[in-house]
């Protein structure tokens, strides 16, 4: 069974940094792109970027370029989302999801989401 | 970026109704469009990809159509479990994926 399991809820202060993890299982982790999606409270879905675990090739949304960093550790089948210099506006739920592949960039399996609260 | 506009933003319907949600792209995305269902507090669920391909395990009451800039998601015989928010997503430009703003389907 394909699963993506994300790290737990985080509460941070403004200016702090954060790393969210997303561990895949049940499939060849290195063969599928992993995307990250943000959902602010009561709002819609926003694509942050996507990484290919096979070679760490990364694509970022122009709207989030420079604000987020994606990385991956194939040895533990885990992708990471790094957020630096957190602001209150980074308060959101963050999802990782697997792209279908073979040129199809829809997202077929999703993590459970990680709720991030940034507050002083 | 390709902008995705969904309508309506909210839709009130009754169990048994057939509902249609539309998604319009600011430029052609060919058939590179997906539909997702999301319930409060949960991750989105892929319903349809490549505009009309039903994802495995998804009820055949869901169907998608369209190509280019105009797409629809139709839900036949609405069931209580279908009340949720629906999003379209384009992936024509795989370096700039974008979602529609969402359509909330609630009970009339």
Short mmCIF file of C-alpha atoms in Angstrom, two decimals:
data_model
loop_
_atom_site.label_atom_id
_atom_site.label_comp_id
_atom_site.label_asym_id
_atom_site.label_seq_id
_atom_site.Cartn_x
_atom_site.Cartn_y
_atom_site.Cartn_z
CA UNK A 1 0.00 0.00 0.00
CA UNK A 2 1.36 3.40 -1.00
CA UNK A 3 1.64 5.75 1.95
CA UNK A 4 3.08 9.17 2.61
CA UNK A 5 3.48 9.98 6.29
CA UNK A 6 4.29 13.50 7.35
CA UNK A 7 5.83 14.84 10.53
CA UNK A 8 3.62 16.23 13.26
CA UNK A 9 2.07 19.57 14.06
CA UNK A 10 4.46 22.47 14.69
CA UNK A 11 4.14 25.71 16.62
CA UNK A 12 6.86 28.24 15.83
CA UNK A 13 7.80 31.82 16.61
CA UNK A 14 8.27 34.41 13.88
CA UNK A 15 11.78 34.30 12.48
CA UNK A 16 12.33 30.63 13.28
CA UNK A 17 12.96 27.89 10.73
CA UNK A 18 11.14 24.65 10.14
CA UNK A 19 11.64 21.37 8.33
CA UNK A 20 8.66 19.15 7.54
CA UNK A 21 9.28 15.55 6.54
CA UNK A 22 7.33 13.24 4.27
CA UNK A 23 8.24 9.56 4.30
CA UNK A 24 7.06 7.35 1.47
CA UNK A 25 6.46 3.63 1.59
CA UNK A 26 4.85 0.93 -0.51
CA UNK A 27 6.48 1.98 -3.78
CA UNK A 28 9.86 2.79 -5.34
CA UNK A 29 10.41 6.17 -3.72
CA UNK A 30 13.11 7.26 -6.12
CA UNK A 31 10.91 6.82 -9.19
CA UNK A 32 8.15 9.35 -8.49
CA UNK A 33 8.18 13.11 -8.15
CA UNK A 34 6.97 14.47 -4.80
CA UNK A 35 5.04 17.73 -4.71
CA UNK A 36 4.29 20.08 -1.82
CA UNK A 37 1.04 21.99 -1.41
CA UNK A 38 0.06 24.69 1.05
CA UNK A 39 -3.41 25.36 2.38
CA UNK A 40 -3.87 28.45 4.50
CA UNK A 41 -6.74 28.42 7.00
CA UNK A 42 -10.06 28.39 5.19
CA UNK A 43 -8.37 28.84 1.81
CA UNK A 44 -7.59 26.82 -1.31
CA UNK A 45 -4.65 24.76 -2.44
CA UNK A 46 -1.36 26.29 -3.59
CA UNK A 47 1.48 24.35 -5.20
CA UNK A 48 4.86 25.18 -3.66
CA UNK A 49 7.20 22.99 -5.66
CA UNK A 50 8.15 19.48 -6.67
CA UNK A 51 11.24 17.33 -6.29
CA UNK A 52 12.41 14.16 -7.98
CA UNK A 53 14.01 11.87 -5.39
CA UNK A 54 15.99 10.04 -8.04
CA UNK A 55 18.33 12.96 -8.68
CA UNK A 56 16.95 15.77 -6.47
CA UNK A 57 15.88 17.81 -9.50
CA UNK A 58 13.60 20.49 -8.17
CA UNK A 59 10.98 22.83 -9.57
CA UNK A 60 9.55 25.70 -7.58
CA UNK A 61 6.44 27.73 -8.00
CA UNK A 62 7.44 31.25 -9.05
CA UNK A 63 5.24 32.48 -6.20
CA UNK A 64 7.31 30.60 -3.62
CA UNK A 65 10.78 30.58 -5.17
CA UNK A 66 13.24 31.70 -2.52
CA UNK A 67 10.73 31.21 0.30
CA UNK A 68 10.83 27.42 0.46
CA UNK A 69 13.48 24.80 -0.14
CA UNK A 70 12.87 21.17 -1.04
CA UNK A 71 15.27 18.34 -0.35
CA UNK A 72 15.22 14.57 -0.22
CA UNK A 73 17.07 11.74 1.48
CA UNK A 74 16.61 8.64 -0.62
CA UNK A 75 18.28 6.45 1.98
CA UNK A 76 15.27 6.91 4.25
CA UNK A 77 12.64 7.46 1.54
CA UNK A 78 11.94 10.93 2.86
CA UNK A 79 11.32 14.30 1.29
CA UNK A 80 11.61 17.56 3.19
CA UNK A 81 10.11 21.02 3.01
CA UNK A 82 12.23 23.75 4.55
CA UNK A 83 10.72 27.05 5.60
CA UNK A 84 13.00 29.84 6.82
CA UNK A 85 12.34 33.13 8.59
CA UNK A 86 8.80 32.13 9.40
CA UNK A 87 6.08 34.73 9.48
CA UNK A 88 2.52 34.62 10.75
CA UNK A 89 1.41 34.35 7.13
CA UNK A 90 3.16 30.95 6.91
CA UNK A 91 0.50 29.55 9.21
CA UNK A 92 -1.07 26.80 7.14
CA UNK A 93 -1.40 23.09 6.61
CA UNK A 94 1.30 21.71 4.35
CA UNK A 95 0.79 18.56 2.31
CA UNK A 96 3.18 16.37 0.40
CA UNK A 97 1.83 14.28 -2.44
CA UNK A 98 3.13 11.89 -5.07
CA UNK A 99 2.85 12.80 -8.73
CA UNK A 100 1.34 10.08 -10.90
CA UNK A 101 4.34 10.06 -13.20
CA UNK A 102 5.10 9.39 -16.86
CA UNK A 103 4.37 12.98 -17.75
CA UNK A 104 1.21 13.10 -15.64
CA UNK A 105 1.69 15.61 -12.83
CA UNK A 106 -1.58 15.06 -11.04
CA UNK A 107 -1.20 13.98 -7.42
CA UNK A 108 -2.45 10.52 -6.58
CA UNK A 109 -1.28 9.85 -3.03
CA UNK A 110 -1.17 12.48 -0.32
CA UNK A 111 0.31 12.78 3.12
CA UNK A 112 -1.99 13.58 6.00
CA UNK A 113 -0.80 17.16 6.16
CA UNK A 114 1.28 19.03 8.72
CA UNK A 115 -0.31 21.95 10.53
CA UNK A 116 2.09 24.79 11.12
CA UNK A 117 1.21 27.69 13.40
CA UNK A 118 3.48 30.72 13.55
CA UNK A 119 2.71 33.00 16.43
CA UNK A 120 4.53 35.19 18.89
CA UNK B 1 1.27 31.37 -14.67
CA UNK B 2 -1.84 29.73 -16.02
CA UNK B 3 -4.81 30.90 -13.98
CA UNK B 4 -7.61 28.46 -13.20
CA UNK B 5 -11.09 29.84 -12.51
CA UNK B 6 -13.72 27.60 -11.00
CA UNK B 7 -17.42 28.27 -10.86
CA UNK B 8 -19.51 28.41 -8.90
CA UNK B 9 -17.57 28.97 -5.68
CA UNK B 10 -20.43 27.47 -3.70
CA UNK B 11 -23.14 25.13 -4.85
CA UNK B 12 -26.14 24.02 -2.81
CA UNK B 13 -27.69 20.73 -3.81
CA UNK B 14 -29.78 17.86 -2.51
CA UNK B 15 -29.07 14.16 -2.28
CA UNK B 16 -29.87 12.62 -5.65
CA UNK B 17 -29.16 15.76 -7.68
CA UNK B 18 -26.74 15.94 -10.59
CA UNK B 19 -24.29 18.80 -10.22
CA UNK B 20 -21.74 20.31 -12.58
CA UNK B 21 -18.66 22.32 -11.68
CA UNK B 22 -16.72 24.21 -14.30
CA UNK B 23 -13.06 25.10 -14.51
CA UNK B 24 -11.64 27.53 -17.04
CA UNK B 25 -7.95 27.96 -17.81
CA UNK B 26 -6.43 31.27 -18.87
CA UNK B 27 -4.72 29.43 -21.73
CA UNK B 28 -4.89 25.97 -23.19
CA UNK B 29 -3.85 23.12 -20.93
CA UNK B 30 -4.81 20.47 -23.49
CA UNK B 31 -6.12 17.62 -21.33
CA UNK B 32 -3.66 18.11 -18.48
CA UNK B 33 -6.30 18.70 -15.86
CA UNK B 34 -7.16 16.92 -12.64
CA UNK B 35 -10.05 17.13 -10.20
CA UNK B 36 -9.79 16.59 -6.45
CA UNK B 37 -12.26 16.25 -3.60
CA UNK B 38 -11.37 17.55 -0.17
CA UNK B 39 -13.23 17.17 3.10
CA UNK B 40 -12.52 19.35 6.13
CA UNK B 41 -9.31 18.45 7.92
CA UNK B 42 -8.32 15.85 5.35
CA UNK B 43 -5.98 15.69 2.40
CA UNK B 44 -7.39 16.10 -1.10
CA UNK B 45 -8.34 12.97 -2.98
CA UNK B 46 -7.64 12.57 -6.70
CA UNK B 47 -10.86 11.89 -8.59
CA UNK B 48 -10.04 12.44 -12.25
CA UNK B 49 -6.86 13.02 -14.20
CA UNK B 50 -6.14 13.89 -17.81
CA UNK B 51 -9.51 15.66 -17.83
CA UNK B 52 -11.65 12.54 -18.07
CA UNK B 53 -9.79 9.54 -16.66
CA UNK B 54 -11.45 8.27 -13.51
CA UNK B 55 -8.93 7.40 -10.83
CA UNK B 56 -9.05 3.83 -9.57
CA UNK B 57 -11.53 3.28 -6.75
CA UNK B 58 -13.52 6.43 -7.49
CA UNK B 59 -17.25 6.08 -8.03
CA UNK B 60 -18.45 6.14 -11.63
CA UNK B 61 -20.95 8.81 -10.55
CA UNK B 62 -18.04 11.21 -11.06
CA UNK B 63 -17.10 12.18 -14.59
CA UNK B 64 -14.93 14.78 -16.21
CA UNK B 65 -14.88 16.31 -19.63
CA UNK B 66 -13.28 19.08 -21.62
CA UNK B 67 -10.02 20.04 -23.23
CA UNK B 68 -8.13 23.20 -24.01
CA UNK B 69 -9.49 25.85 -21.67
CA UNK B 70 -12.91 24.62 -20.56
CA UNK B 71 -13.55 21.66 -18.29
CA UNK B 72 -16.39 20.23 -16.25
CA UNK B 73 -16.76 17.86 -13.35
CA UNK B 74 -20.16 16.21 -13.11
CA UNK B 75 -21.43 14.32 -10.10
CA UNK B 76 -24.53 12.23 -10.75
CA UNK B 77 -26.95 11.19 -8.06
CA UNK B 78 -25.26 13.18 -5.31
CA UNK B 79 -24.67 11.16 -2.15
CA UNK B 80 -24.18 12.41 1.43
CA UNK B 81 -20.48 11.54 1.20
CA UNK B 82 -20.08 13.84 -1.82
CA UNK B 83 -20.62 17.06 0.12
CA UNK B 84 -17.12 18.50 0.07
CA UNK B 85 -14.94 21.03 -1.71
CA UNK B 86 -13.72 20.29 -5.21
CA UNK B 87 -10.60 21.66 -6.87
CA UNK B 88 -9.30 21.53 -10.40
CA UNK B 89 -5.57 21.57 -11.11
CA UNK B 90 -3.73 22.12 -14.36
CA UNK B 91 -0.39 20.53 -15.14
CA UNK B 92 0.20 21.66 -18.68
CA UNK B 93 3.18 23.61 -17.42
CA UNK B 94 4.83 21.19 -15.05
CA UNK B 95 7.07 23.87 -13.62
CA UNK B 96 4.07 25.98 -12.64
CA UNK B 97 1.17 23.85 -11.49
CA UNK B 98 -1.91 25.75 -10.45
CA UNK B 99 -5.17 24.96 -8.71
CA UNK B 100 -8.57 26.50 -9.11
CA UNK B 101 -10.06 28.37 -6.19
CA UNK B 102 -12.38 25.53 -5.22
CA UNK B 103 -16.11 24.81 -5.28
CA UNK B 104 -17.86 23.94 -2.05
CA UNK B 105 -20.81 21.61 -2.52
CA UNK B 106 -23.12 21.84 0.45
CA UNK B 107 -26.52 20.56 1.39
CA UNK B 108 -29.49 22.61 0.26
#
